[in-house]
Tab-separated table of C-alpha atoms and ligand atoms in Angstrom:
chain	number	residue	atom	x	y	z
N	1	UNK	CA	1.243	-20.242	23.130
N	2	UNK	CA	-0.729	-19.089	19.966
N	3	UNK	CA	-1.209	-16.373	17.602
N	4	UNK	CA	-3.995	-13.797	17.707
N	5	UNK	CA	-3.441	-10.704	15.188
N	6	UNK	CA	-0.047	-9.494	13.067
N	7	UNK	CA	1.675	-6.886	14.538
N	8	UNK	CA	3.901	-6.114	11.766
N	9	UNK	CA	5.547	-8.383	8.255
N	10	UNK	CA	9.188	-7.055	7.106
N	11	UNK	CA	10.603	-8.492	4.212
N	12	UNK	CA	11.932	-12.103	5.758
N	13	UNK	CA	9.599	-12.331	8.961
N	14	UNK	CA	6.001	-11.951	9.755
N	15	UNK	CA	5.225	-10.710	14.327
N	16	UNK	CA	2.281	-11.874	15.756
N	17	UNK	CA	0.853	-11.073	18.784
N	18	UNK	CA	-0.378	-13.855	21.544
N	19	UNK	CA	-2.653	-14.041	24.881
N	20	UNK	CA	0.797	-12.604	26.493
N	21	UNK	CA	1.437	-8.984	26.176
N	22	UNK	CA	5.287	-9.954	27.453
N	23	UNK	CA	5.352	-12.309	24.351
N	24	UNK	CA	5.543	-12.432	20.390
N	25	UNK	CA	5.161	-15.344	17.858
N	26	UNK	CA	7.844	-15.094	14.697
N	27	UNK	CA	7.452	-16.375	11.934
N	28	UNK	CA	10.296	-16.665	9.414
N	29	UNK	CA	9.798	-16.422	5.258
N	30	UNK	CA	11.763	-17.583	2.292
N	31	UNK	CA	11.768	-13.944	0.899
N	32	UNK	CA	15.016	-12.417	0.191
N	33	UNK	CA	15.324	-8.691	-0.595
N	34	UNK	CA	18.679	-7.047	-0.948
N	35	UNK	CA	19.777	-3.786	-1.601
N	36	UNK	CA	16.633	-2.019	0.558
N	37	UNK	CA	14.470	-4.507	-1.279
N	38	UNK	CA	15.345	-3.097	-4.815
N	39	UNK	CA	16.362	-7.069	-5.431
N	40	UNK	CA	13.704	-9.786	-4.553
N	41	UNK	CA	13.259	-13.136	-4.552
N	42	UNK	CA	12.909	-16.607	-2.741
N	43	UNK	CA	15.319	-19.272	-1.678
N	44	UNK	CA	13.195	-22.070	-0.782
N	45	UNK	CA	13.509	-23.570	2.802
N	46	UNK	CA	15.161	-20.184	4.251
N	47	UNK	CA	12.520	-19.393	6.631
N	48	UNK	CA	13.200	-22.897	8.271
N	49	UNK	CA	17.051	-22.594	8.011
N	50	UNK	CA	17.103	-19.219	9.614
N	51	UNK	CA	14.600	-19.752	12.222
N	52	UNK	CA	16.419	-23.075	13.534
N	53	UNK	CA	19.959	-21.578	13.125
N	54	UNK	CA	18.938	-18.024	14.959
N	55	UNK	CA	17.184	-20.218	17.811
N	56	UNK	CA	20.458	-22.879	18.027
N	57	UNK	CA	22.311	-19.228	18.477
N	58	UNK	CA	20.465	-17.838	20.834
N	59	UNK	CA	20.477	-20.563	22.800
N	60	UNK	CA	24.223	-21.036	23.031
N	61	UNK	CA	24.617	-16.970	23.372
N	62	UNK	CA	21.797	-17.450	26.339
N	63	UNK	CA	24.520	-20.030	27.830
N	64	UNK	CA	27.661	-17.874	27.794
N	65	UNK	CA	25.603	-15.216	29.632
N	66	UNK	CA	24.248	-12.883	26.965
N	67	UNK	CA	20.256	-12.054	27.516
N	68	UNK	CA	18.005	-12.562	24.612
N	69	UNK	CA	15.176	-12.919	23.518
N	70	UNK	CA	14.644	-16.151	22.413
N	71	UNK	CA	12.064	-18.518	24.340
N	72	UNK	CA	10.821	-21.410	22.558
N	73	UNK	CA	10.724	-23.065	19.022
N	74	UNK	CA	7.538	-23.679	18.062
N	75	UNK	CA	8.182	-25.246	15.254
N	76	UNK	CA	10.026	-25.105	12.018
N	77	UNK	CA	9.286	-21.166	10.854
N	78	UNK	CA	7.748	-20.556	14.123
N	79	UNK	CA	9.302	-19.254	17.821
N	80	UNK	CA	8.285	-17.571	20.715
N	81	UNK	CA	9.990	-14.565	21.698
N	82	UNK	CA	10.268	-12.118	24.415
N	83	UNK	CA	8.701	-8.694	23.198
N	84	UNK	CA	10.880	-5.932	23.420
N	85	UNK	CA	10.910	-2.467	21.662
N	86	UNK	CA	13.531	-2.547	18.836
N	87	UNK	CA	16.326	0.031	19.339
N	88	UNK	CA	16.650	1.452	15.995
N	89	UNK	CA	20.356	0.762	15.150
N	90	UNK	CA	21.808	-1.897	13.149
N	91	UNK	CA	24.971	-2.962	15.009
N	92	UNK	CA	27.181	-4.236	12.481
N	93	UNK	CA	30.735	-6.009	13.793
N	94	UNK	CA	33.457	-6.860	11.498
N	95	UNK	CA	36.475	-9.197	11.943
N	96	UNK	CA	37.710	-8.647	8.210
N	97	UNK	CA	36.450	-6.022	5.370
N	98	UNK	CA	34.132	-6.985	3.231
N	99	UNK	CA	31.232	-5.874	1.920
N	100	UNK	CA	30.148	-2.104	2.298
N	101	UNK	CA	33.023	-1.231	4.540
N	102	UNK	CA	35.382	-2.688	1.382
N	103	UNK	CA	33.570	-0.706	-1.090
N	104	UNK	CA	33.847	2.559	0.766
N	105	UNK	CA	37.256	2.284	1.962
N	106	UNK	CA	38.808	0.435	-1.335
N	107	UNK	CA	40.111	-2.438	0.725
N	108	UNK	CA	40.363	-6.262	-0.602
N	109	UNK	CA	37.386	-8.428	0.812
N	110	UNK	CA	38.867	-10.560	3.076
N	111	UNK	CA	41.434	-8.094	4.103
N	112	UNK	CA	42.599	-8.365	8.072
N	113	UNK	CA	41.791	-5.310	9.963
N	114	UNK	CA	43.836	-3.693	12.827
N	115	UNK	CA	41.324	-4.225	15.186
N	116	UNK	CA	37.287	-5.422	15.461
N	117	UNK	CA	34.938	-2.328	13.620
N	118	UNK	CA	31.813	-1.973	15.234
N	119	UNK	CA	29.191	0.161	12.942
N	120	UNK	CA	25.562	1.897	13.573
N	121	UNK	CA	23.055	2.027	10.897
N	122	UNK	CA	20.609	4.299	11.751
N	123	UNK	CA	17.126	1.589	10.755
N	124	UNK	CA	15.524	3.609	8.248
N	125	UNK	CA	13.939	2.299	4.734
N	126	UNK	CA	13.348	5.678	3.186
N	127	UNK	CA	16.716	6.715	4.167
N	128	UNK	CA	18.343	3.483	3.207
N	129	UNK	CA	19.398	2.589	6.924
N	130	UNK	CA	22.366	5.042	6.570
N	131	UNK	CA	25.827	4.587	8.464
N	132	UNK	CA	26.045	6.500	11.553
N	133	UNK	CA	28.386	6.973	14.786
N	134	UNK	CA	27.422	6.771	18.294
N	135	UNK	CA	26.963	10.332	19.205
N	136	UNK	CA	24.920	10.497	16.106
N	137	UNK	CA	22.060	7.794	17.690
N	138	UNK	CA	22.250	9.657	21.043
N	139	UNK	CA	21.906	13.073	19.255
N	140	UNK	CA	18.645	11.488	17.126
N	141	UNK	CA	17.450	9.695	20.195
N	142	UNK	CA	17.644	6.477	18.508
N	143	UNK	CA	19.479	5.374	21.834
N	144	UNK	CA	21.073	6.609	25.294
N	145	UNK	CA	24.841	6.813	26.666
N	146	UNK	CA	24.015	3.994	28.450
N	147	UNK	CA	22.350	2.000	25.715
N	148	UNK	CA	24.929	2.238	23.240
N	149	UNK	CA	27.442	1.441	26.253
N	150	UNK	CA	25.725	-2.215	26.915
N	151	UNK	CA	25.123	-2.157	23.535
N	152	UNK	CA	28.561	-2.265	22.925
N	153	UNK	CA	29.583	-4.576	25.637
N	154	UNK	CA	27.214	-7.424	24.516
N	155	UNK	CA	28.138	-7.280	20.621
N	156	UNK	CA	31.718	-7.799	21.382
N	157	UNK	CA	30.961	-10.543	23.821
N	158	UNK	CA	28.290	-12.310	21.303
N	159	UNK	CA	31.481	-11.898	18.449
N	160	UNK	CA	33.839	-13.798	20.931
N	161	UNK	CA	31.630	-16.504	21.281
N	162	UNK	CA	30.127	-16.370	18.082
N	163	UNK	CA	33.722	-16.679	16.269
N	164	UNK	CA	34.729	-19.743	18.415
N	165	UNK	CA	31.440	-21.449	17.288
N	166	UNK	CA	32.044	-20.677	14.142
N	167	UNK	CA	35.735	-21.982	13.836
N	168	UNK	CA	34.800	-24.876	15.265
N	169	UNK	CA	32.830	-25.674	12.652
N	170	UNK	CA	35.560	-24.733	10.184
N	171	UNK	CA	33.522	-21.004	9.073
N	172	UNK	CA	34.975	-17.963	9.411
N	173	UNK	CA	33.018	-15.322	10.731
N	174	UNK	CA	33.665	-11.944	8.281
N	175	UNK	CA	31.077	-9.487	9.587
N	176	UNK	CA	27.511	-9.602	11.007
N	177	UNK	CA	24.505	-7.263	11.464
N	178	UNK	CA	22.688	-7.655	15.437
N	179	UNK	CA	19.553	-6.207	16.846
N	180	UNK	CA	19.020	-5.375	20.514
N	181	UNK	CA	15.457	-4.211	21.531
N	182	UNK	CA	14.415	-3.463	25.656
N	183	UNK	CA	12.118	-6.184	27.350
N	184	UNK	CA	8.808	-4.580	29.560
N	185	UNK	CA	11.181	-4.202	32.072
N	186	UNK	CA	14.180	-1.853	30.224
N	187	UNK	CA	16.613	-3.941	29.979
N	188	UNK	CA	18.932	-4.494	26.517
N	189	UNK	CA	18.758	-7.924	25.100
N	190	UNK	CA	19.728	-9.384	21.855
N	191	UNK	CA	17.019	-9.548	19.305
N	192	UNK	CA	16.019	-10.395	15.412
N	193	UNK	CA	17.905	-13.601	14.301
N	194	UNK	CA	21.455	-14.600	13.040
N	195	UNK	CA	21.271	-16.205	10.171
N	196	UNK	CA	23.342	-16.841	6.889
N	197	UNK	CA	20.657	-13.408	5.756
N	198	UNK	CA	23.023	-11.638	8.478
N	199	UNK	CA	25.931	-12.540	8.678
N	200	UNK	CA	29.115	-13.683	6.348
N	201	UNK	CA	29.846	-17.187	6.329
N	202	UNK	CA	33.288	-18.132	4.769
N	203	UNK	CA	34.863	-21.770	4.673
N	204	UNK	CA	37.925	-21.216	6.262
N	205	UNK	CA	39.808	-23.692	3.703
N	206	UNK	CA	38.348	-22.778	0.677
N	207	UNK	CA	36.964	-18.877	1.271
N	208	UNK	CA	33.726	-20.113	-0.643
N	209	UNK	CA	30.344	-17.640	0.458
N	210	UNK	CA	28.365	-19.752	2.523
N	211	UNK	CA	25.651	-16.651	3.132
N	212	UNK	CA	23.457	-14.269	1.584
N	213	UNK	CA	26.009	-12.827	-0.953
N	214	UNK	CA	25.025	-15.777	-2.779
N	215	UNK	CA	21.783	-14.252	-3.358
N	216	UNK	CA	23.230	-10.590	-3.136
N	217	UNK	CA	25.702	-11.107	-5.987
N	218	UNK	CA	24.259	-14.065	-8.070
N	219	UNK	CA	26.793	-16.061	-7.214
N	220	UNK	CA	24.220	-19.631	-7.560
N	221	UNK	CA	23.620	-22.160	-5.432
N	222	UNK	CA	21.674	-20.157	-2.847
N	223	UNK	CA	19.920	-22.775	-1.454
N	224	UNK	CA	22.775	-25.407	-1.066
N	225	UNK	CA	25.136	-22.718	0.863
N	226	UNK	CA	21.873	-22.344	3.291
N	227	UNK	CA	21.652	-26.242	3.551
N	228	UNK	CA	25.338	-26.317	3.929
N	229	UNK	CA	25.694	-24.004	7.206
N	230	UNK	CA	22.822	-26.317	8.766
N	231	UNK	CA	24.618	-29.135	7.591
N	232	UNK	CA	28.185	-27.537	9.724
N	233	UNK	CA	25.965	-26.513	13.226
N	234	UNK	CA	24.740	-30.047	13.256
N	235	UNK	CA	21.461	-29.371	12.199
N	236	UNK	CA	21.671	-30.534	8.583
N	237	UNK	CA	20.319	-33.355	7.222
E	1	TMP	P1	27.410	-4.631	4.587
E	1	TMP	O1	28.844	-4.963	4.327
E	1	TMP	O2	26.548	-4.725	3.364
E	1	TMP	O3	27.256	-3.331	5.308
E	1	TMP	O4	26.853	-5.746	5.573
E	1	TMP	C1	27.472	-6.015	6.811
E	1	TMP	C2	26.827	-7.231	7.466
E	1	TMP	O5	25.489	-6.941	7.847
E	1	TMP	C3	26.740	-8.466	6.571
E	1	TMP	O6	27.075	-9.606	7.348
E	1	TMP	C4	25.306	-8.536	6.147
E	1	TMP	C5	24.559	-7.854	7.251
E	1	TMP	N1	23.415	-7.054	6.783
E	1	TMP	C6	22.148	-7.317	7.269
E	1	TMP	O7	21.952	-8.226	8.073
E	1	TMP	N2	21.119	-6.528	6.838
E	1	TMP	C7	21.280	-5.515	5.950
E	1	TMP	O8	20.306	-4.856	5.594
E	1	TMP	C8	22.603	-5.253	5.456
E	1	TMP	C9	22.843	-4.132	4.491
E	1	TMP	C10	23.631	-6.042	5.915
């Protein structure tokens, strides 16, 4: 399959169009924005690192039973996708506080919660992609009952699996940030990527950052935490 014209570039992936209207071409970056892109910058080899690990996800997600909409790696930035039309929520799930939920509730990062959070952002630069509840999407329209109820179902089934993998590998899973758009057909899958940009990444042993908050907080070594999470799915060098 190949490219005709962009559809759209955010700020870590470019969407292309092909000869298939069912079908997309993405292309990952090494840009890294934080904080609504207020902070930019590169860390070289990203694009590759997050294109491979999302597809290596997807396809072990895709074996467990949870639709998405990976289809084929092109190659190293590059991979075919299923086109779907975004649902405007970021679904964030959190096995231990950290991050914005710490800051806003003055817990410790790394603090055990009494149960899994799971968290709507409303996807919305100028607004800052604020924090929202369910009745809040159905009330803007961002999604229906129904959506946010298979929604729901699938990010707690893509945590179980995902924090098995992860342990496995000797990485705790802290929090992550999914996508779900509807294929031509209306169904929910599981879209964007997940990626050390999207989720937290903590060596169970040691508790060292092996994600984005590298980048976030200045923290150094960027690029070697990236290389490092390759390195612990088997697709390092
Ligand atoms: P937060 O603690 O900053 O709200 O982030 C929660 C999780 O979501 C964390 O794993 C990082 C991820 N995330 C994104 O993927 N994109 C974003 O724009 C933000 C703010 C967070």
């Amino acid at each position: 399959m190949k490219k005709t014209e962009q559809l759209y570039e955010g700020k870590a992936k470019k969407v292309y169009a092909t000869e298939d209207p069912d079908y997309c071409i993405v292309e990952y970056k090494d840009d890294a924005t934080a904080f609504n892109g207020k902070k930019k910058g590169t860390i070289v080899g990203k694009g590759i690192v997050n294109n491979r690990m999302s597809n290596f996800m997807f396809r072990l997600l895709a074996e467990k039973g949870i639709p998405t909409h990976y289809v084929e790696e092109l190659s190293d930035r590059e991979t075919v996708v299923k086109k779907v039309k975004i649902v405007p929520l970021e679904v964030i799930i959190r096995n231990k506080a950290a991050g914005s939920m710490a800051k806003r509730l003055g817990l410790t990062e790394g603090q055990e919660l009494k149960c899994t959070v799971l968290e709507f952002s409303y996807k919305c630069d100028e607004l800052d992609d604020p924090l929202i509840n369910d009745s809040h999407a159905i009330a803007i329209g961002a999604a229906t009952e129904e959506d946010i109820a298979e929604i729901r179902k699938l990010a707690l089934a893509v945590n179980d699996e995902m924090v098995k993998f992860f342990e496995s590998v000797g990485v705790e899973l802290i929090d992550f940030k999914l996508e779900f758009g509807k294929d031509s057909t209306g169904k929910i899958i599981l879209a964007d990527e997940i990626s050390p940009d999207t989720c937290r990444f903590w060596d169970i042993k040691t508790h060292e950052k092996l994600d984005k908050d590298r980048f976030r907080r200045d923290l150094g070594n960027v690029e070697e935490a990236y290389a490092e999470m390759m390195k612990r799915i088997g697709l390092g060098e």
